[in-house]
Amino acid sequence: MDGRYSPILSKNKLREMRDEAGAAKAKWTPLDSMHFEKITHSKVWSSEGMSPISDSIAVRYDKCIRFSTRRCFTSYGPNEAGDLVKSNQFKLRFNFTRDVKNPVQGSLVYFVPVAAVLLLAACGRGASGDPSKTAGLPAASLSATPTSVASGGASTLTWSSTNATACMASGSWSGAKATSGTQSTGALTMPSSYSLTCTGAGGSSPVATALVNIVPIATLVANPTVVASGGTSTLTWSSTNATSCTASGGWSGTKATSGTFSTGALTATTSYSLSCGGAGGTSSGITATVTISSGTVAVSPKIAAVVQSQIQQFTATVPGGGAATWAVDGVAGGNSTVGTISASGTSALYTAGSAVGTHTIVATSLANNTQTGSAVAAVTDLAGVYTYHNDLARDGANGHEYALTPANVNTASFGKRTSCPVDGAIYGQPLWVGNLTVGGAVHNVVFVATAHDSVFAFDADAVPCQQLWTASLLDAAHGAAAGETTVPPNLFGLTEGSLTPEAGVTSTPVIDGANSILYAVAMSVNSTHTTYYHRLHAIDLATGAEKAGAPIAVAGTYPLAAGGTVSFDPHQQLQRAGLALVSGTVYLSFSSQEDGGTWYGWMMSYRYTTSLVQTGVFNAVPNLKSGGIWMSGSGPAADSNNNLYVLTGNGGFDPAHNDYGDSLLQLNPTLTTVLQYFTPSDQATDNASDSDFGSGGAAVLADLPAGSPVTHLIMGGGKDGAMYVLNRDTLGGLEGSGNAAVQKLFMGQIFATGAFWNNHFYIAAWSGPLNAYSLNTTVPQFALASHSAITYGFPGATPSVSAAGAQSGIVWALDTNSYCTPGSSLCGPAILHAYDATNVATELWNSTLAPAGADAAGNAVKFAVPTIANGKVYVGTRGNNTGGIFGSTSVSGELDIYGLKP
């Protein structure tokens, strides 16, 4: 095959070939593997008459040739010397001619005489004029790159042909193809074979094929993945496009392409590996690990506060990642009393049962039952915090708090969870409702009203804050005329800016939980600043929409002793005291705007059936004027007979003509009668020096055990520095003229409402500490039991108490001294404090302790009161407003939510 020359066959050889072929009456036929390639200029003699007729022809033989003898007697072929000889089989190993280059690399080229090549197609057939006998036979080649792909992968087919005019695909592809080209197989998931045949004038090529194999895939899992020491696991494996598998690691040897295998007893964490091979190669190695469990199960959250019937998710982290079983108070899966929980898995849903209090949730490793972890579900039956200071006794105590305890309210476990931005300062106390359906879903909801005359509803538990709805009380849908706004500080009172930057809703609303209505009073002014309004709104708790027949503009008249009446002037009055809801009747109280102009201590009552209707009007000092009912934001108290208790501010005092300035009043439910009253003996001095008795705390009602000398106590005090403890069954009238006060506690000027829990009374006067007084019910008398280390600047603090009945009491108090309006020299965050209720000298936590101010609230609002419900503490603030006009800062108001860390 390496030579370069081949002699031309002699004339004698041609004659011998002719003679022998003629004698045999046979014709030569080239086989399919012979291809005519090139004509040279060498002269040869025809076997017909031995005349020179044409150039010699180059014949390419692709492989070892066997000439057919089926119809011809003799086969001829050139021998090693280049002579034509008889032979049924020979190998084509001849040299090339000097003047002809190899036409196709790797092909073998030979020269034989024309007469030896151009034989007729078969014995007895002529070849003259048949182009198929002179044209080259087509050839095709086909390859795939790559020849193995991962399942879903693709390969590229490349093909070419010679002496072909068309090609046809078959196998895993089909259709007519060009004589050369490339084509993607597309995504393959199983081995695929591709075939190609090309045709031309010389016939059809042999079939070219290409095979693309799929790289095997193997899977291996262990069940369970976590076992106790000595436990076993089962390995399960499978593969595709594989013929065998090989194990390594914790097992070894050749494995079938699928199967199962027991690990046997394990005492150490063990990994098992597997790879599988086939025509497409070898799969990626896979590993399954069986872990020996150790340590304890971690359950999150560690403590969850939920309302009865609500759902809470707990998650168990089992050593090694295994599953867990669940129990509540030792009952597998729980029950309707302690609550139910999903029976298995690392994530479980707990549904609170009927039993309030704390319940222990235990997760046990499924692989090793010696490994457990626990958490606490604190279930409350608290329906809501519907009113100022929690209830109509105004005692500020939530005895249904099972999540927050002195043990977990600390910097490690407790802190600020989120903030909810609003459009104005929050003067009123946040209100809370449990299990309320809003937008088709059940939520615990916290409500706040703003000085921008808006009401907001937020999910009480969501972190980050989730707003459920908001309503503007200045739009037409809520009864306002076009152009109405809140009242700027230069338009009321003495223009001192005490409510900078605006007066809108400045009192605590009240909620009718049975009828899902929130009542709020909003102040506004028309666009020309000529007409002022106080409107009582009835808002749907679920949507924020105004109820039909609401709102109603507050108005009223009251008779004078000398005849005639005095009328309510909305411009001169401020609705600062919290609203009260007593047996379906809503009570509103009014006082002055910075003691400017002429004002009175008005009370009005309303009922809602299909619309709001006024049912009562009262004026505390109709003749001598003043006597506002504001109580530093507290609301009227009420007893079990629906009698109301309020404190009045400085004003004239003349009980004979129904003037009750600086007094504690007991009113009948219809507001037509002052049933009894108490007035300090220094009332005239209080009035003259603006030391109004009604500056502080509304009456706080305390019922003592049977057998006590006084079973019904009431406490209240103001700027004159004394807290009066009275027998509310006989208030005593003017001090010194009737029954004496049960006790008088001197503590400094009071702008706060005390809290009463577990026979302890808590209050912080201006520039004083938070004091805790214990009550001896057999006397009854209060004695100072403990006090905080810090003191509270103006206006002191109105504390609230959270407790689980008589246990786990915590006193919460806000320091709002830096309240930013002109009356304060400071502007800064409200500071929330938590104290052990059994000894307030022990401070548990405060919002200044966290690094980088992480627990800081928004800027303070004067007289603000915290709300504690279901493991959270809610604080209303003015956001980052510093007392400037509305919108002067990025956050005009903010509700801050504190709770246990996850």
mmCIF file of C-alpha atoms in Angstrom, residues 484-782:
data_model
loop_
_atom_site.group_PDB
_atom_site.id
_atom_site.type_symbol
_atom_site.label_atom_id
_atom_site.label_comp_id
_atom_site.label_asym_id
_atom_site.label_seq_id
_atom_site.Cartn_x
_atom_site.Cartn_y
_atom_site.Cartn_z
ATOM 1 C CA GLU A 484 -62.377 68.791 56.001
ATOM 2 C CA THR A 485 -59.096 68.347 57.859
ATOM 3 C CA THR A 486 -57.808 67.702 61.322
ATOM 4 C CA VAL A 487 -57.483 70.835 63.484
ATOM 5 C CA PRO A 488 -54.058 72.529 63.476
ATOM 6 C CA PRO A 489 -52.773 73.761 66.862
ATOM 7 C CA ASN A 490 -53.123 77.437 65.997
ATOM 8 C CA LEU A 491 -56.909 77.035 65.746
ATOM 9 C CA PHE A 492 -57.765 75.817 69.234
ATOM 10 C CA GLY A 493 -57.260 76.626 72.880
ATOM 11 C CA LEU A 494 -54.467 78.994 73.783
ATOM 12 C CA THR A 495 -52.483 77.935 70.676
ATOM 13 C CA GLU A 496 -49.847 76.439 72.955
ATOM 14 C CA GLY A 497 -49.386 73.444 70.658
ATOM 15 C CA SER A 498 -50.117 70.793 73.278
ATOM 16 C CA LEU A 499 -51.414 68.519 70.511
ATOM 17 C CA THR A 500 -48.854 69.441 67.871
ATOM 18 C CA PRO A 501 -49.070 68.882 64.959
ATOM 19 C CA GLU A 502 -52.842 68.289 64.868
ATOM 20 C CA ALA A 503 -55.955 67.377 66.814
ATOM 21 C CA GLY A 504 -57.932 64.474 65.419
ATOM 22 C CA VAL A 505 -58.671 61.328 67.421
ATOM 23 C CA THR A 506 -57.100 62.057 70.801
ATOM 24 C CA SER A 507 -58.963 59.568 72.995
ATOM 25 C CA THR A 508 -58.968 55.794 73.336
ATOM 26 C CA PRO A 509 -61.796 54.263 71.272
ATOM 27 C CA VAL A 510 -63.964 51.491 72.657
ATOM 28 C CA ILE A 511 -64.940 48.182 71.074
ATOM 29 C CA ASP A 512 -68.267 46.385 71.154
ATOM 30 C CA GLY A 513 -66.952 42.858 70.744
ATOM 31 C CA ALA A 514 -70.396 41.276 70.578
ATOM 32 C CA ASN A 515 -71.390 43.369 67.573
ATOM 33 C CA SER A 516 -67.913 43.873 66.050
ATOM 34 C CA ILE A 517 -68.056 47.675 66.216
ATOM 35 C CA LEU A 518 -65.289 50.102 67.107
ATOM 36 C CA TYR A 519 -66.496 53.491 68.373
ATOM 37 C CA ALA A 520 -64.202 56.497 68.000
ATOM 38 C CA VAL A 521 -64.589 60.282 68.218
ATOM 39 C CA ALA A 522 -62.819 62.363 65.572
ATOM 40 C CA MET A 523 -62.355 66.135 65.618
ATOM 41 C CA SER A 524 -62.172 68.091 62.344
ATOM 42 C CA VAL A 525 -62.711 71.509 60.797
ATOM 43 C CA ASN A 526 -64.115 72.573 57.461
ATOM 44 C CA SER A 527 -61.954 74.001 54.696
ATOM 45 C CA THR A 528 -62.682 77.613 55.680
ATOM 46 C CA HIS A 529 -61.986 76.991 59.389
ATOM 47 C CA THR A 530 -65.420 78.219 60.380
ATOM 48 C CA THR A 531 -67.148 75.009 61.461
ATOM 49 C CA TYR A 532 -65.754 72.451 63.865
ATOM 50 C CA TYR A 533 -66.923 68.900 64.395
ATOM 51 C CA HIS A 534 -66.720 66.080 66.886
ATOM 52 C CA ARG A 535 -68.230 62.998 65.258
ATOM 53 C CA LEU A 536 -68.906 59.665 66.906
ATOM 54 C CA HIS A 537 -68.095 56.910 64.421
ATOM 55 C CA ALA A 538 -69.224 53.299 64.400
ATOM 56 C CA ILE A 539 -66.636 51.296 62.474
ATOM 57 C CA ASP A 540 -66.976 47.698 61.322
ATOM 58 C CA LEU A 541 -64.123 45.765 62.943
ATOM 59 C CA ALA A 542 -63.629 43.466 59.957
ATOM 60 C CA THR A 543 -63.524 46.060 57.185
ATOM 61 C CA GLY A 544 -63.110 49.598 58.551
ATOM 62 C CA ALA A 545 -66.345 50.627 56.861
ATOM 63 C CA GLU A 546 -68.746 52.977 58.615
ATOM 64 C CA LYS A 547 -71.866 51.269 59.922
ATOM 65 C CA ALA A 548 -75.182 52.350 58.463
ATOM 66 C CA GLY A 549 -76.643 55.317 60.326
ATOM 67 C CA ALA A 550 -73.229 56.541 61.462
ATOM 68 C CA PRO A 551 -71.396 58.755 62.188
ATOM 69 C CA ILE A 552 -73.258 61.306 64.271
ATOM 70 C CA ALA A 553 -72.096 64.844 65.012
ATOM 71 C CA VAL A 554 -71.862 65.407 68.759
ATOM 72 C CA ALA A 555 -74.250 68.097 70.001
ATOM 73 C CA GLY A 556 -76.272 68.819 73.107
ATOM 74 C CA THR A 557 -77.764 71.328 75.499
ATOM 75 C CA TYR A 558 -78.110 71.385 79.253
ATOM 76 C CA PRO A 559 -80.402 73.432 81.494
ATOM 77 C CA LEU A 560 -79.082 76.263 83.618
ATOM 78 C CA ALA A 561 -80.189 76.940 87.170
ATOM 79 C CA ALA A 562 -81.314 80.420 86.204
ATOM 80 C CA GLY A 563 -83.238 79.164 83.214
ATOM 81 C CA GLY A 564 -82.273 78.650 79.648
ATOM 82 C CA THR A 565 -79.679 76.220 78.408
ATOM 83 C CA VAL A 566 -76.022 76.021 77.541
ATOM 84 C CA SER A 567 -75.026 74.406 74.264
ATOM 85 C CA PHE A 568 -72.101 72.195 73.383
ATOM 86 C CA ASP A 569 -69.449 74.089 71.370
ATOM 87 C CA PRO A 570 -67.215 71.627 69.449
ATOM 88 C CA HIS A 571 -64.580 74.312 68.870
ATOM 89 C CA GLN A 572 -63.944 74.857 72.588
ATOM 90 C CA GLN A 573 -64.103 71.225 73.714
ATOM 91 C CA LEU A 574 -61.531 68.438 73.553
ATOM 92 C CA GLN A 575 -62.545 64.795 73.657
ATOM 93 C CA ARG A 576 -59.521 63.499 75.585
ATOM 94 C CA ALA A 577 -60.988 60.950 78.008
ATOM 95 C CA GLY A 578 -61.308 57.364 76.821
ATOM 96 C CA LEU A 579 -64.714 56.166 75.658
ATOM 97 C CA ALA A 580 -66.771 53.786 77.791
ATOM 98 C CA LEU A 581 -69.209 51.105 76.651
ATOM 99 C CA VAL A 582 -71.625 50.066 79.377
ATOM 100 C CA SER A 583 -74.403 47.601 78.541
ATOM 101 C CA GLY A 584 -74.527 48.727 74.929
ATOM 102 C CA THR A 585 -74.371 52.472 75.651
ATOM 103 C CA VAL A 586 -71.355 54.509 74.567
ATOM 104 C CA TYR A 587 -70.263 57.359 76.846
ATOM 105 C CA LEU A 588 -68.154 60.335 75.719
ATOM 106 C CA SER A 589 -66.492 62.912 77.970
ATOM 107 C CA PHE A 590 -65.194 66.378 77.098
ATOM 108 C CA SER A 591 -62.885 68.967 78.598
ATOM 109 C CA SER A 592 -61.132 72.147 77.506
ATOM 110 C CA GLN A 593 -58.710 72.914 74.720
ATOM 111 C CA GLU A 594 -55.717 74.128 76.791
ATOM 112 C CA ASP A 595 -58.168 75.928 79.135
ATOM 113 C CA GLY A 596 -58.871 78.432 76.393
ATOM 114 C CA GLY A 597 -62.247 80.098 75.886
ATOM 115 C CA THR A 598 -65.350 78.838 77.682
ATOM 116 C CA TRP A 599 -65.561 75.133 78.340
ATOM 117 C CA TYR A 600 -67.537 72.644 80.361
ATOM 118 C CA GLY A 601 -67.319 69.095 81.577
ATOM 119 C CA TRP A 602 -69.726 67.451 79.127
ATOM 120 C CA MET A 603 -70.784 63.822 78.975
ATOM 121 C CA MET A 604 -72.984 62.352 76.241
ATOM 122 C CA SER A 605 -74.312 58.855 75.734
ATOM 123 C CA TYR A 606 -75.325 57.061 72.521
ATOM 124 C CA ARG A 607 -76.732 53.723 71.481
ATOM 125 C CA TYR A 608 -76.495 51.984 68.142
ATOM 126 C CA THR A 609 -79.203 49.759 66.744
ATOM 127 C CA THR A 610 -79.739 50.657 63.109
ATOM 128 C CA SER A 611 -78.203 54.083 63.621
ATOM 129 C CA LEU A 612 -76.511 56.109 66.327
ATOM 130 C CA VAL A 613 -78.975 57.825 68.646
ATOM 131 C CA GLN A 614 -78.168 60.131 71.552
ATOM 132 C CA THR A 615 -79.578 58.859 74.866
ATOM 133 C CA GLY A 616 -78.170 61.260 77.460
ATOM 134 C CA VAL A 617 -76.423 64.595 78.075
ATOM 135 C CA PHE A 618 -74.674 65.773 81.246
ATOM 136 C CA ASN A 619 -72.800 68.947 82.148
ATOM 137 C CA ALA A 620 -70.690 68.794 85.330
ATOM 138 C CA VAL A 621 -70.548 72.576 85.923
ATOM 139 C CA PRO A 622 -73.268 74.165 83.767
ATOM 140 C CA ASN A 623 -73.625 77.366 85.759
ATOM 141 C CA LEU A 624 -70.156 78.128 87.062
ATOM 142 C CA LYS A 625 -68.421 76.713 83.987
ATOM 143 C CA SER A 626 -65.264 74.669 83.484
ATOM 144 C CA GLY A 627 -64.990 71.343 85.330
ATOM 145 C CA GLY A 628 -63.689 69.434 82.311
ATOM 146 C CA ILE A 629 -63.711 65.616 82.335
ATOM 147 C CA TRP A 630 -60.352 64.575 80.868
ATOM 148 C CA MET A 631 -58.551 62.471 83.509
ATOM 149 C CA SER A 632 -55.260 62.419 81.573
ATOM 150 C CA GLY A 633 -56.876 60.152 79.002
ATOM 151 C CA SER A 634 -58.611 57.696 81.295
ATOM 152 C CA GLY A 635 -62.207 56.725 80.663
ATOM 153 C CA PRO A 636 -65.267 56.733 82.937
ATOM 154 C CA ALA A 637 -65.428 53.723 85.254
ATOM 155 C CA ALA A 638 -68.600 51.723 85.867
ATOM 156 C CA ASP A 639 -69.786 49.336 88.548
ATOM 157 C CA SER A 640 -71.993 46.266 88.313
ATOM 158 C CA ASN A 641 -75.113 48.477 88.490
ATOM 159 C CA ASN A 642 -73.921 50.414 85.428
ATOM 160 C CA ASN A 643 -73.342 53.530 87.509
ATOM 161 C CA LEU A 644 -70.592 55.720 86.132
ATOM 162 C CA TYR A 645 -67.645 57.315 87.957
ATOM 163 C CA VAL A 646 -65.697 60.321 86.675
ATOM 164 C CA LEU A 647 -63.333 62.953 88.050
ATOM 165 C CA THR A 648 -63.819 66.606 87.135
ATOM 166 C CA GLY A 649 -61.172 69.272 86.723
ATOM 167 C CA ASN A 650 -60.944 72.754 88.127
ATOM 168 C CA GLY A 651 -64.260 74.557 88.038
ATOM 169 C CA GLY A 652 -66.947 76.038 90.230
ATOM 170 C CA PHE A 653 -68.440 73.988 93.028
ATOM 171 C CA ASP A 654 -72.104 74.409 94.022
ATOM 172 C CA PRO A 655 -73.867 71.063 94.458
ATOM 173 C CA ALA A 656 -77.172 72.778 95.144
ATOM 174 C CA HIS A 657 -77.179 74.055 91.554
ATOM 175 C CA ASN A 658 -75.527 70.988 89.997
ATOM 176 C CA ASP A 659 -72.025 72.420 89.747
ATOM 177 C CA TYR A 660 -69.366 69.835 90.665
ATOM 178 C CA GLY A 661 -65.879 71.156 89.895
ATOM 179 C CA ASP A 662 -62.883 69.208 91.300
ATOM 180 C CA SER A 663 -65.047 66.280 92.346
ATOM 181 C CA LEU A 664 -65.481 62.556 91.987
ATOM 182 C CA LEU A 665 -69.014 61.867 90.705
ATOM 183 C CA GLN A 666 -71.218 58.810 90.648
ATOM 184 C CA LEU A 667 -73.777 59.137 87.811
ATOM 185 C CA ASN A 668 -76.749 57.018 86.934
ATOM 186 C CA PRO A 669 -76.663 55.258 83.524
ATOM 187 C CA THR A 670 -78.948 57.823 81.865
ATOM 188 C CA LEU A 671 -76.779 60.744 83.002
ATOM 189 C CA THR A 672 -79.746 62.470 84.568
ATOM 190 C CA THR A 673 -78.608 62.300 88.181
ATOM 191 C CA VAL A 674 -75.513 62.717 90.281
ATOM 192 C CA LEU A 675 -76.128 59.867 92.706
ATOM 193 C CA GLN A 676 -73.318 60.875 95.068
ATOM 194 C CA TYR A 677 -70.005 62.676 94.985
ATOM 195 C CA PHE A 678 -66.758 63.362 96.820
ATOM 196 C CA THR A 679 -65.031 66.737 96.799
ATOM 197 C CA PRO A 680 -61.681 67.480 98.512
ATOM 198 C CA SER A 681 -61.870 70.040 101.308
ATOM 199 C CA ASP A 682 -59.362 72.274 99.472
ATOM 200 C CA GLN A 683 -61.510 72.433 96.316
ATOM 201 C CA ALA A 684 -61.518 76.230 96.202
ATOM 202 C CA THR A 685 -57.738 76.311 96.344
ATOM 203 C CA ASP A 686 -57.517 73.632 93.689
ATOM 204 C CA ASN A 687 -59.789 75.630 91.416
ATOM 205 C CA ALA A 688 -57.973 78.905 91.944
ATOM 206 C CA SER A 689 -54.512 77.438 91.402
ATOM 207 C CA ASP A 690 -55.381 75.124 88.508
ATOM 208 C CA SER A 691 -54.683 72.148 90.743
ATOM 209 C CA ASP A 692 -57.660 70.258 89.395
ATOM 210 C CA PHE A 693 -58.648 67.124 91.188
ATOM 211 C CA GLY A 694 -59.546 65.540 87.867
ATOM 212 C CA SER A 695 -56.119 65.765 86.273
ATOM 213 C CA GLY A 696 -55.371 62.191 87.170
ATOM 214 C CA GLY A 697 -56.623 58.841 87.324
ATOM 215 C CA ALA A 698 -60.134 57.945 86.876
ATOM 216 C CA ALA A 699 -61.723 56.001 89.650
ATOM 217 C CA VAL A 700 -60.292 52.526 90.070
ATOM 218 C CA LEU A 701 -62.761 50.091 91.550
ATOM 219 C CA ALA A 702 -61.684 47.336 93.898
ATOM 220 C CA ASP A 703 -64.003 44.766 95.436
ATOM 221 C CA LEU A 704 -62.729 43.304 98.685
ATOM 222 C CA PRO A 705 -63.567 39.965 100.295
ATOM 223 C CA ALA A 706 -66.738 39.614 102.337
ATOM 224 C CA GLY A 707 -66.092 40.565 105.954
ATOM 225 C CA SER A 708 -63.863 43.504 105.104
ATOM 226 C CA PRO A 709 -64.905 46.781 106.788
ATOM 227 C CA VAL A 710 -65.287 48.300 103.318
ATOM 228 C CA THR A 711 -66.090 45.953 100.478
ATOM 229 C CA HIS A 712 -66.246 48.451 97.613
ATOM 230 C CA LEU A 713 -63.262 50.755 97.255
ATOM 231 C CA ILE A 714 -62.596 53.524 94.772
ATOM 232 C CA MET A 715 -59.370 55.483 94.308
ATOM 233 C CA GLY A 716 -58.665 58.713 92.533
ATOM 234 C CA GLY A 717 -56.460 61.772 92.735
ATOM 235 C CA GLY A 718 -55.036 64.730 90.855
ATOM 236 C CA LYS A 719 -52.793 67.741 90.930
ATOM 237 C CA ASP A 720 -53.214 68.400 94.637
ATOM 238 C CA GLY A 721 -50.872 65.439 95.269
ATOM 239 C CA ALA A 722 -53.235 63.171 97.209
ATOM 240 C CA MET A 723 -54.651 59.815 96.180
ATOM 241 C CA TYR A 724 -58.017 59.366 97.917
ATOM 242 C CA VAL A 725 -59.177 55.881 98.888
ATOM 243 C CA LEU A 726 -62.960 56.026 99.284
ATOM 244 C CA ASN A 727 -65.894 53.810 100.104
ATOM 245 C CA ARG A 728 -67.816 53.997 96.885
ATOM 246 C CA ASP A 729 -71.043 53.012 98.622
ATOM 247 C CA THR A 730 -70.816 56.256 100.648
ATOM 248 C CA LEU A 731 -68.536 58.723 98.916
ATOM 249 C CA GLY A 732 -69.080 61.331 101.628
ATOM 250 C CA GLY A 733 -69.747 64.576 99.704
ATOM 251 C CA LEU A 734 -67.505 67.506 100.548
ATOM 252 C CA GLU A 735 -64.573 66.223 102.553
ATOM 253 C CA GLY A 736 -65.073 66.886 106.263
ATOM 254 C CA SER A 737 -68.826 67.215 106.015
ATOM 255 C CA GLY A 738 -69.649 63.543 105.751
ATOM 256 C CA ASN A 739 -67.972 60.171 105.917
ATOM 257 C CA ALA A 740 -64.241 60.595 105.866
ATOM 258 C CA ALA A 741 -62.034 59.104 103.217
ATOM 259 C CA VAL A 742 -60.883 55.602 104.001
ATOM 260 C CA GLN A 743 -57.307 56.693 103.359
ATOM 261 C CA LYS A 744 -55.265 59.480 101.803
ATOM 262 C CA LEU A 745 -51.979 58.658 100.107
ATOM 263 C CA PHE A 746 -49.636 61.570 99.380
ATOM 264 C CA MET A 747 -47.324 61.001 96.440
ATOM 265 C CA GLY A 748 -46.990 64.164 94.353
ATOM 266 C CA GLN A 749 -49.074 65.494 91.478
ATOM 267 C CA ILE A 750 -50.996 62.751 89.725
ATOM 268 C CA PHE A 751 -51.538 62.671 85.954
ATOM 269 C CA ALA A 752 -52.043 58.947 85.813
ATOM 270 C CA THR A 753 -54.449 56.115 86.467
ATOM 271 C CA GLY A 754 -53.293 53.506 88.939
ATOM 272 C CA ALA A 755 -53.396 49.728 88.379
ATOM 273 C CA PHE A 756 -54.839 47.279 90.892
ATOM 274 C CA TRP A 757 -53.869 43.591 91.010
ATOM 275 C CA ASN A 758 -53.651 40.980 93.710
ATOM 276 C CA ASN A 759 -54.386 43.533 96.452
ATOM 277 C CA HIS A 760 -51.593 45.800 95.239
ATOM 278 C CA PHE A 761 -52.015 49.296 93.821
ATOM 279 C CA TYR A 762 -49.385 50.645 91.396
ATOM 280 C CA ILE A 763 -48.911 54.233 90.241
ATOM 281 C CA ALA A 764 -46.157 56.695 89.320
ATOM 282 C CA ALA A 765 -46.783 60.375 90.129
ATOM 283 C CA TRP A 766 -44.955 63.231 88.446
ATOM 284 C CA SER A 767 -41.257 63.198 89.470
ATOM 285 C CA GLY A 768 -41.763 60.114 91.585
ATOM 286 C CA PRO A 769 -40.913 56.413 91.300
ATOM 287 C CA LEU A 770 -43.315 53.682 90.419
ATOM 288 C CA ASN A 771 -44.869 52.868 93.786
ATOM 289 C CA ALA A 772 -46.448 49.587 94.819
ATOM 290 C CA TYR A 773 -48.900 49.738 97.749
ATOM 291 C CA SER A 774 -50.105 46.568 99.397
ATOM 292 C CA LEU A 775 -53.671 46.454 100.729
ATOM 293 C CA ASN A 776 -54.539 44.982 104.092
ATOM 294 C CA THR A 777 -58.117 43.953 103.421
ATOM 295 C CA THR A 778 -58.985 43.581 107.073
ATOM 296 C CA VAL A 779 -58.548 47.305 107.808
ATOM 297 C CA PRO A 780 -58.569 48.245 104.871
ATOM 298 C CA GLN A 781 -55.424 50.309 104.433
ATOM 299 C CA PHE A 782 -52.648 50.580 101.857
#
